[in-house]
C-alpha positions as YAML, in Angstrom:
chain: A
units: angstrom
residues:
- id: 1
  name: UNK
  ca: [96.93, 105.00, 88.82]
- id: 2
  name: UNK
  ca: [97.20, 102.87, 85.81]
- id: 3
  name: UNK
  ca: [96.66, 103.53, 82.04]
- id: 4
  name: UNK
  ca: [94.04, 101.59, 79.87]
- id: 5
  name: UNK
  ca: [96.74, 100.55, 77.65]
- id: 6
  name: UNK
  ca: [98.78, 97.46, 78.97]
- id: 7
  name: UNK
  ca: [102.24, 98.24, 79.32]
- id: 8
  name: UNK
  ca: [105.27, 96.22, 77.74]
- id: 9
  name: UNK
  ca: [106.25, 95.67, 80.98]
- id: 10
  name: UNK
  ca: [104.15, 93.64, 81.81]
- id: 11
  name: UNK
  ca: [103.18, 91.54, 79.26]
- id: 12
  name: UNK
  ca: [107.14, 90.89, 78.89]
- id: 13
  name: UNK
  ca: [106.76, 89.26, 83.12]
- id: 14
  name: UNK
  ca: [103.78, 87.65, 82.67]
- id: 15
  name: UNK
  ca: [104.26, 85.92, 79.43]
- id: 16
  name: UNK
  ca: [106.51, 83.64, 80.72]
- id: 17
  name: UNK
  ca: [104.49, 81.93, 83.33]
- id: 18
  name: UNK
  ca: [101.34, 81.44, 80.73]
- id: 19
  name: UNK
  ca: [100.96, 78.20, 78.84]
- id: 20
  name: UNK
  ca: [102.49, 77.32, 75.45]
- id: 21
  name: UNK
  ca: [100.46, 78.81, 72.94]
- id: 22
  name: UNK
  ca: [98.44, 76.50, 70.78]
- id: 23
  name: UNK
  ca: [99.29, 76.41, 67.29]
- id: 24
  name: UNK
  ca: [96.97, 75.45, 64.35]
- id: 25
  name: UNK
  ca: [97.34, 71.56, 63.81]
- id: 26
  name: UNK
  ca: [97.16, 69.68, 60.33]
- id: 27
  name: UNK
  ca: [93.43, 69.88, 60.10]
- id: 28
  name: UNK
  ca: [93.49, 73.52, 59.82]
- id: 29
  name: UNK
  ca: [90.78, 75.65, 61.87]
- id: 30
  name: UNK
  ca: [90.49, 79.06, 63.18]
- id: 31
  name: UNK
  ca: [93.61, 80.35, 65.05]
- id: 32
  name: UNK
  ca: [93.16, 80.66, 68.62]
- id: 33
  name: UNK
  ca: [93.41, 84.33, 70.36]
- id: 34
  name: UNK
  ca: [96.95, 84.85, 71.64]
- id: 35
  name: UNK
  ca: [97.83, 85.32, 75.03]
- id: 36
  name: UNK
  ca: [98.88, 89.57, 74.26]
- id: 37
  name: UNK
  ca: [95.90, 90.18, 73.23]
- id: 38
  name: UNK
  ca: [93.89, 88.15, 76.38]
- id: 39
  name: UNK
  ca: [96.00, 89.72, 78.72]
- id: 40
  name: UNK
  ca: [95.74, 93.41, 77.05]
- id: 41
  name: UNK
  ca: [91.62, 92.53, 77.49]
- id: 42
  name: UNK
  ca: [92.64, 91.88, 80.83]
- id: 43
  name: UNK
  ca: [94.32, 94.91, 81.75]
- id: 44
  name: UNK
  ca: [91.36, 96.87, 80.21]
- id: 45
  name: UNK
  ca: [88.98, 95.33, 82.47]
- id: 46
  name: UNK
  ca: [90.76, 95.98, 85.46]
- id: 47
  name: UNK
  ca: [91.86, 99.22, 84.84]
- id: 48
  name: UNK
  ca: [88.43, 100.92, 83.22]
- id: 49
  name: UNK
  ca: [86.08, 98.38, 84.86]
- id: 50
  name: UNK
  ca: [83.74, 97.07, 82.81]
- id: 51
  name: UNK
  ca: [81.74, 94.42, 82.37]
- id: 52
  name: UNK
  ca: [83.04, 92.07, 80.33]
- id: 53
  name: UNK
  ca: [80.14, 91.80, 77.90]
- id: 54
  name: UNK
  ca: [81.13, 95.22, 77.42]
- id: 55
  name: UNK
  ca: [84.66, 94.51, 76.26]
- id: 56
  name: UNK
  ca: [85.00, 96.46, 72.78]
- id: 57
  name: UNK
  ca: [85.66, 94.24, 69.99]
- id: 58
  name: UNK
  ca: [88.16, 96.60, 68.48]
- id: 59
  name: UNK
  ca: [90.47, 94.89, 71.12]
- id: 60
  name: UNK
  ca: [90.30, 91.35, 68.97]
- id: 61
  name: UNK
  ca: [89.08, 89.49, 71.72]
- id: 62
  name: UNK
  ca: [85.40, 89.06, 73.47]
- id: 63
  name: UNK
  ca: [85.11, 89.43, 77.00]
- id: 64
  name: UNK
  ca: [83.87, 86.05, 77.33]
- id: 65
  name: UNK
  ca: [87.03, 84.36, 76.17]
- id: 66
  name: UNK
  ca: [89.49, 86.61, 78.01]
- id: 67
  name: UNK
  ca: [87.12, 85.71, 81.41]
- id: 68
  name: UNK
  ca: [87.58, 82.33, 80.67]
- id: 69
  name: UNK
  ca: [91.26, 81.87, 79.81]
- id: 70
  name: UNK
  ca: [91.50, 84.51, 83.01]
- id: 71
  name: UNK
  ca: [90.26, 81.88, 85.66]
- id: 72
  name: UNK
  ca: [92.17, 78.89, 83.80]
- id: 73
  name: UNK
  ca: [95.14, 80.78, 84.43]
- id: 74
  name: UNK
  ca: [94.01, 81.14, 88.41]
- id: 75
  name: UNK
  ca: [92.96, 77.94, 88.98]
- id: 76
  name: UNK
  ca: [96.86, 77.03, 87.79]
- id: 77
  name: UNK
  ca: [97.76, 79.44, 90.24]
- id: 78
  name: UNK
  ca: [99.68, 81.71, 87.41]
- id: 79
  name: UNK
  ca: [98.27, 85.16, 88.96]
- id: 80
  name: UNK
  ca: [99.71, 84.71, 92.55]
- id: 81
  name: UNK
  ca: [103.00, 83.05, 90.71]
- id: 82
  name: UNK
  ca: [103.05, 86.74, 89.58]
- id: 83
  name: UNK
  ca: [102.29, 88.83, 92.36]
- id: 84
  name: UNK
  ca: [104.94, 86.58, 93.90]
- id: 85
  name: UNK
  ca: [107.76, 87.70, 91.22]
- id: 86
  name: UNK
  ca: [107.04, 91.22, 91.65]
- id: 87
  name: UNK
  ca: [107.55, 90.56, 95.13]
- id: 88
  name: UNK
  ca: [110.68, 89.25, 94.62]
- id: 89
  name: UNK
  ca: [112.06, 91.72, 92.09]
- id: 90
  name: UNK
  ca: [111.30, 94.48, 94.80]
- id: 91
  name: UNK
  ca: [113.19, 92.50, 97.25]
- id: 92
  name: UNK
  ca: [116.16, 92.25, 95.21]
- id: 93
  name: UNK
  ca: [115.74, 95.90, 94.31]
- id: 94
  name: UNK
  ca: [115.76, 96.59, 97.81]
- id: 95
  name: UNK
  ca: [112.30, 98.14, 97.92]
- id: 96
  name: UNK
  ca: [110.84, 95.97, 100.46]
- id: 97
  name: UNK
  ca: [111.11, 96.75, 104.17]
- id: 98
  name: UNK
  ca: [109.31, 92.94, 105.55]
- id: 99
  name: UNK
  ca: [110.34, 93.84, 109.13]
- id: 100
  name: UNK
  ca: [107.62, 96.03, 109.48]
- id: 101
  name: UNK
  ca: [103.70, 95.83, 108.46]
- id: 102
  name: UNK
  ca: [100.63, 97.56, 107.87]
- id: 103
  name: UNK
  ca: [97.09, 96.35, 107.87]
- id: 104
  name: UNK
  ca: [93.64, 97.58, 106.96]
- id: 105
  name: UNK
  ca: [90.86, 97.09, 105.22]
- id: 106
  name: UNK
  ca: [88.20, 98.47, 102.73]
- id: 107
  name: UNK
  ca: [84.43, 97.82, 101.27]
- id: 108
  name: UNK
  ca: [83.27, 97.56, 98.07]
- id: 109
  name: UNK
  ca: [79.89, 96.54, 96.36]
- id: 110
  name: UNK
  ca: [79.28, 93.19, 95.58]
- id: 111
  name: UNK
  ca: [75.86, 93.74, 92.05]
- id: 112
  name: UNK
  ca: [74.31, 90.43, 92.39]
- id: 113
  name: UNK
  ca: [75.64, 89.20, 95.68]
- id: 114
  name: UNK
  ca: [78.05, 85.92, 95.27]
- id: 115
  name: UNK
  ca: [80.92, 84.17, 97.10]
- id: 116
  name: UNK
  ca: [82.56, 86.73, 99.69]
- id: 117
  name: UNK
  ca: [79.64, 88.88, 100.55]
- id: 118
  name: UNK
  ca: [77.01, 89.73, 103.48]
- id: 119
  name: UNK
  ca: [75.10, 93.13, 104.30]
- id: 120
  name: UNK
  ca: [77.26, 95.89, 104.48]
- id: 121
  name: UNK
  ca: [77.62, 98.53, 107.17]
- id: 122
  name: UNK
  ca: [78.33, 101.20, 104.90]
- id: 123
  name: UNK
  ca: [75.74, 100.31, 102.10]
- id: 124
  name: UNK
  ca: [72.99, 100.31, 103.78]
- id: 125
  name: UNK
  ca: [72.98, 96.66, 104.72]
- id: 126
  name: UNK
  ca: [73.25, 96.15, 100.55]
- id: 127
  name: UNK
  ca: [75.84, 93.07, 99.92]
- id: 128
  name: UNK
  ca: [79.17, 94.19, 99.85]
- id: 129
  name: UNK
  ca: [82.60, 92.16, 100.30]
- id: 130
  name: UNK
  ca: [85.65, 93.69, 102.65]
- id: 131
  name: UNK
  ca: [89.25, 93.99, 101.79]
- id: 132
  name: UNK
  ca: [91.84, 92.96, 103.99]
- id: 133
  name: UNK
  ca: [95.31, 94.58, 103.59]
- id: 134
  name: UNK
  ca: [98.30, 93.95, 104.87]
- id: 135
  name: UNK
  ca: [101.44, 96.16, 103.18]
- id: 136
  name: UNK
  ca: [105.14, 96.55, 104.16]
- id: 137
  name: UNK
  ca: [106.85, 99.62, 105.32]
- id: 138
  name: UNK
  ca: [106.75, 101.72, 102.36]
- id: 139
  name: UNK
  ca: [103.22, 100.18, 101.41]
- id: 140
  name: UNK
  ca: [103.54, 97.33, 99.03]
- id: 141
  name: UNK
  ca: [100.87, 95.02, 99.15]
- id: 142
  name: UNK
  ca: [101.62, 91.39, 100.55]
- id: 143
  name: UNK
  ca: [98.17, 89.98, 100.86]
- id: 144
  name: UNK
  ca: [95.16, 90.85, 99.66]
- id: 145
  name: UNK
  ca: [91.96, 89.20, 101.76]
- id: 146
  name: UNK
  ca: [88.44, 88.83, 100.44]
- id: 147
  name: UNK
  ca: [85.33, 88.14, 103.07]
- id: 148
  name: UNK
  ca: [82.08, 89.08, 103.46]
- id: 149
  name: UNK
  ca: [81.71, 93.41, 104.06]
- id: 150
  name: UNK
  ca: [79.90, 92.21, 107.33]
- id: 151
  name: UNK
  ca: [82.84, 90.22, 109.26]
- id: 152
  name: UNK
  ca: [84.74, 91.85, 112.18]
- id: 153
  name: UNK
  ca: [87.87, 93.19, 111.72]
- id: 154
  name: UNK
  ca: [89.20, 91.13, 114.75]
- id: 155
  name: UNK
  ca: [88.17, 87.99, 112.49]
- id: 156
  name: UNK
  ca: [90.43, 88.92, 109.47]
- id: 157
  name: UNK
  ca: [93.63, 90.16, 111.00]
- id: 158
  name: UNK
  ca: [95.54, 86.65, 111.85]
- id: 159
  name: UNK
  ca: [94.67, 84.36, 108.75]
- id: 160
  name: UNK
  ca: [95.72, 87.29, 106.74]
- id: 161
  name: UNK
  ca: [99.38, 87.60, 109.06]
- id: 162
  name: UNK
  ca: [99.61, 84.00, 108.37]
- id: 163
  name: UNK
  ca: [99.31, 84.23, 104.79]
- id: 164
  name: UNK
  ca: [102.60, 86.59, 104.89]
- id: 165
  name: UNK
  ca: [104.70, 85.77, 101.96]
- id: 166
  name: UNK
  ca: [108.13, 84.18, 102.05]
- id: 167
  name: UNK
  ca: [109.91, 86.75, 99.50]
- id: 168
  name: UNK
  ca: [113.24, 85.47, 97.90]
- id: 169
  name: UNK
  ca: [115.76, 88.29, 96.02]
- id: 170
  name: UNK
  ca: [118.31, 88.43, 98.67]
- id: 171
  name: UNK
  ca: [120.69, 85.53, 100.03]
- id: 172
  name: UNK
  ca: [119.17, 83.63, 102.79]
- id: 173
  name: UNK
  ca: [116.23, 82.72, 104.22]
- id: 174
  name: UNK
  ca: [113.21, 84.38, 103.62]
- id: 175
  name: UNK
  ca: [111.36, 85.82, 106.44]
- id: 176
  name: UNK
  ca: [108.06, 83.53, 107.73]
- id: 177
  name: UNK
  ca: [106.51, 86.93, 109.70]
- id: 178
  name: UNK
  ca: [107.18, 90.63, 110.06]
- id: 179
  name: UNK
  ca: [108.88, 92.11, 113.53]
- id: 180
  name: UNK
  ca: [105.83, 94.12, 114.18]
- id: 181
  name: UNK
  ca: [102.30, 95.01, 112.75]
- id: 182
  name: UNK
  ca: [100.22, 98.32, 113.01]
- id: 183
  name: UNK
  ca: [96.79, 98.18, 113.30]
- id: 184
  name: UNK
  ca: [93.86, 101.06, 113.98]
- id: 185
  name: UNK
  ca: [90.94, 100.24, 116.48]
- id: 186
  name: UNK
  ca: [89.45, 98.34, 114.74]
- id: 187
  name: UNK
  ca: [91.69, 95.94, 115.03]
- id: 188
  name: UNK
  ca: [92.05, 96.54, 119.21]
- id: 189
  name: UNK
  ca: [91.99, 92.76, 121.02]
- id: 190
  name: UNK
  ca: [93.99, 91.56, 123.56]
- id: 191
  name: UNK
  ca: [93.52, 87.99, 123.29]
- id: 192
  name: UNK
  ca: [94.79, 89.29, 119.18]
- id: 193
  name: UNK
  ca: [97.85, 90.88, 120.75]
- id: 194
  name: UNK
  ca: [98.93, 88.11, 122.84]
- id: 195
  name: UNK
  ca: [98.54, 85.81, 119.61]
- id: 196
  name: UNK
  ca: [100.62, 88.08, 117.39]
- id: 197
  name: UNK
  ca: [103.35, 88.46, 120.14]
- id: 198
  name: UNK
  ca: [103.38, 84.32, 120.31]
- id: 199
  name: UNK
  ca: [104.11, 84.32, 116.61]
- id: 200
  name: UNK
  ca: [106.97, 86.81, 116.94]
- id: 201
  name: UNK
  ca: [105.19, 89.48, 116.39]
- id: 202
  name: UNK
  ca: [104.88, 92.79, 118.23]
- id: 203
  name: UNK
  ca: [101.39, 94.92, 117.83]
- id: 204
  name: UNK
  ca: [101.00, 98.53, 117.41]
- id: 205
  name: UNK
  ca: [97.12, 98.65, 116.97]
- id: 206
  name: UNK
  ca: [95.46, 101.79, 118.61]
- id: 207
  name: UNK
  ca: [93.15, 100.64, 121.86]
- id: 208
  name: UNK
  ca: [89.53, 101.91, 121.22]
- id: 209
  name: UNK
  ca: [89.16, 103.85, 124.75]
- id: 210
  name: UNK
  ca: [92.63, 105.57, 124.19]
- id: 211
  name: UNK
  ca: [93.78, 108.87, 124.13]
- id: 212
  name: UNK
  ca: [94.26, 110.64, 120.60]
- id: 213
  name: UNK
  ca: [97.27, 111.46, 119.43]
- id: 214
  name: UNK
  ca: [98.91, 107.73, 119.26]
- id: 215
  name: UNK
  ca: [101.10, 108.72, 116.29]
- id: 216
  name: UNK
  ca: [100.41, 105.47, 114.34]
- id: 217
  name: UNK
  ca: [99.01, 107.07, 111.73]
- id: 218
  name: UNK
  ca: [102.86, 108.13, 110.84]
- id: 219
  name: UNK
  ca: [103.17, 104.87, 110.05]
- id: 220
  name: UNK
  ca: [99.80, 103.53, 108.71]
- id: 221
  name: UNK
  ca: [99.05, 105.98, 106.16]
- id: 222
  name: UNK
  ca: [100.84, 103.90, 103.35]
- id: 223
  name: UNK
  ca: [98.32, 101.23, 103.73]
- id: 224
  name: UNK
  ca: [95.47, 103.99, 102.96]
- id: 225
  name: UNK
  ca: [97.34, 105.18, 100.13]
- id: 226
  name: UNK
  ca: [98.06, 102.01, 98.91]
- id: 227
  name: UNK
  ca: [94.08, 101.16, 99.49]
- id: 228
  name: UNK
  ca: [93.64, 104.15, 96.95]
- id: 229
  name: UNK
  ca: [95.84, 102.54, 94.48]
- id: 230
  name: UNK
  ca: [93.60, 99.44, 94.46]
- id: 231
  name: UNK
  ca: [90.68, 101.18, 93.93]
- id: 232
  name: UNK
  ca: [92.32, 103.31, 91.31]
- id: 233
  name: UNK
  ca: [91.58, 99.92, 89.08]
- id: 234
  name: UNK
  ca: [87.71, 100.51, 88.84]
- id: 235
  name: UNK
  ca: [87.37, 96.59, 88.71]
- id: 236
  name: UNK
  ca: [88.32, 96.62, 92.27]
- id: 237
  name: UNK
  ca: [85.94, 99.57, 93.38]
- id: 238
  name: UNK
  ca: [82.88, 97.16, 92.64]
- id: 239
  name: UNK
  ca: [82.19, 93.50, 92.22]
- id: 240
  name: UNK
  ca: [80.22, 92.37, 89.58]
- id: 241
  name: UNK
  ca: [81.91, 88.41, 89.96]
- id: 242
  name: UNK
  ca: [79.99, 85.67, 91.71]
- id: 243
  name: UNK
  ca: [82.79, 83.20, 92.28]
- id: 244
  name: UNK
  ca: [85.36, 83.63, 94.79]
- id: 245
  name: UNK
  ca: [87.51, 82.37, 91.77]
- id: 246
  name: UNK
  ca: [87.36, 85.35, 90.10]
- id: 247
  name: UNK
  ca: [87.42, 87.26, 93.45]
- id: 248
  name: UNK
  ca: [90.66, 85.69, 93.72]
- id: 249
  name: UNK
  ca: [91.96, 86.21, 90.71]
- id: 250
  name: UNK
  ca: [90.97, 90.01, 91.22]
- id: 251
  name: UNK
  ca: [92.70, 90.45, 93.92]
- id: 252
  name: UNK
  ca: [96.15, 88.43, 92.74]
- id: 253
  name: UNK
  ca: [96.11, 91.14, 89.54]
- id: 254
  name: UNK
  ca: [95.22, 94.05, 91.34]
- id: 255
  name: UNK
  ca: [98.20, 93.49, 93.98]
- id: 256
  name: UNK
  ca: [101.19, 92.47, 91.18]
- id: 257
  name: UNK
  ca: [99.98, 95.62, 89.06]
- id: 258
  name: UNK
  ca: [100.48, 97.97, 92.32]
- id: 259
  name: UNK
  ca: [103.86, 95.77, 92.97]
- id: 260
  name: UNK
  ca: [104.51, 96.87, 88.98]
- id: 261
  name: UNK
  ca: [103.53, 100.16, 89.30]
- id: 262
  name: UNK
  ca: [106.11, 100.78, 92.37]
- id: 263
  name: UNK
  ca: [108.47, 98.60, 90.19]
- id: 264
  name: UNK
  ca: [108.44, 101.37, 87.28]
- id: 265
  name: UNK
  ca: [108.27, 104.25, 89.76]
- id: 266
  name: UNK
  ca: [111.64, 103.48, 91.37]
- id: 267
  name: UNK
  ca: [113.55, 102.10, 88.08]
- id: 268
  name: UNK
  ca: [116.17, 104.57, 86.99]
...
């Protein structure tokens, strides 16, 4: 989905919200790494997926410092500032449809096991961590969950509702929860449905024993599509990070450059 090469885009959004750069005081010294060429690092990573011992040093910047200035910039809460402003820009674009939502989820690898992970279904019991997705209408990602590849479905679907973002852009006041929320079986619980209707929120999540032919799937396919745009940043196809700081941050990136991405697409 995305090129190797960070675009001007956005390095002109997220430049902004990083801190002042440091300049070289009185008693000289070596001049610190500036913030392009971290984030450009940054953008590699994610995009191409490597380790960041790996990072070439053509890019004039080892993968150890842009790793580090990466979760300084997380723990100040800089990455979800982001996803947040994308967010908003698409609001005010009118590119996001809040009323209605889509969630799923996905597995991926976890090399070396970490925060976030547990035997995974797919991988032959091998530690993996699980995605949770929920998108708008059109398939935007709001929230990105991380938990361990071996935790229900039925276990991930209200803490990540709750997390819906209040999106500014437009006068008033922002919506606190979508209208309604589609769901496949995996997601099929009636003591979940009665919760989501309390909340103001009506399910559409496929019952297990049903009949085929449901016609959700008109409606949920964004999500998967949106699913392959995450793991179209080869970071996000495998974890190699132990922390669930870094799984954060992951997560926070990978969501504002898909926000970006549909940004771009739909600019004239």
């Amino acid at each position: 989905m995305a090129d190797a090469r960070m675009p001007e885009k956005f390095f002109e959004l997220a430049y902004p919200m990083l801190p002042v750069e440091k300049e070289i005081g009185r008693a000289g010294g070596r001049p610190r790494t500036t913030h392009r060429i971290v984030l450009k690092v940054i953008w590699f990573v994610l995009v191409t997926g490597c380790r960041w011992k790996d990072v070439p040093q053509e890019m004039g910047c080892c993968g150890e410092t842009a790793r580090t200035r990466l979760q300084t910039w997380e723990r100040a809460g800089i990455w979800a500032q982001l996803h947040q402003l994308f967010l908003t820009m698409l609001n005010h674009e009118n590119q996001l449809h809040l009323e209605t939502t889509i969630i799923d989820s996905t597995l991926v690898r976890a090399f070396g096991g970490g925060d976030a992970t547990g035997p995974s279904p797919v991988y032959r019991r091998k530690k993996g961590t699980k995605f949770t997705l929920l998108v708008d209408r059109e398939g935007v990602p709001l929230v990105i969950h991380a938990a361990p590849a071996n935790v229900s479905d039925q276990c991930e679907i209200l803490p990540t509702v709750v997390d819906f973002p209040r999106v500014g852009g437009k006068r008033g006041r922002p919506r606190t929860h979508p209208e309604s929320l589609y769901g496949d079986a995996g997601y099929d619980c009636e003591a979940t449905r009665t919760l989501l209707r309390w909340l103001g929120i009506e399910p559409h999540i496929r019952h297990r024993t049903g009949d085929h032919g449901s016609h959700l799937g008109r409606v949920r396919w964004v999500v998967e599509r949106t699913i392959s745009w995450i793991k179209g940043l080869r970071r996000m196809r495998v974890r190699y990070d132990r922390s669930e700081t870094s799984i954060d941050v992951w997560t926070s990136i990978a969501a504002a450059v898909v926000c970006l991405h549909i940004l771009m697409e739909s600019a004239p």
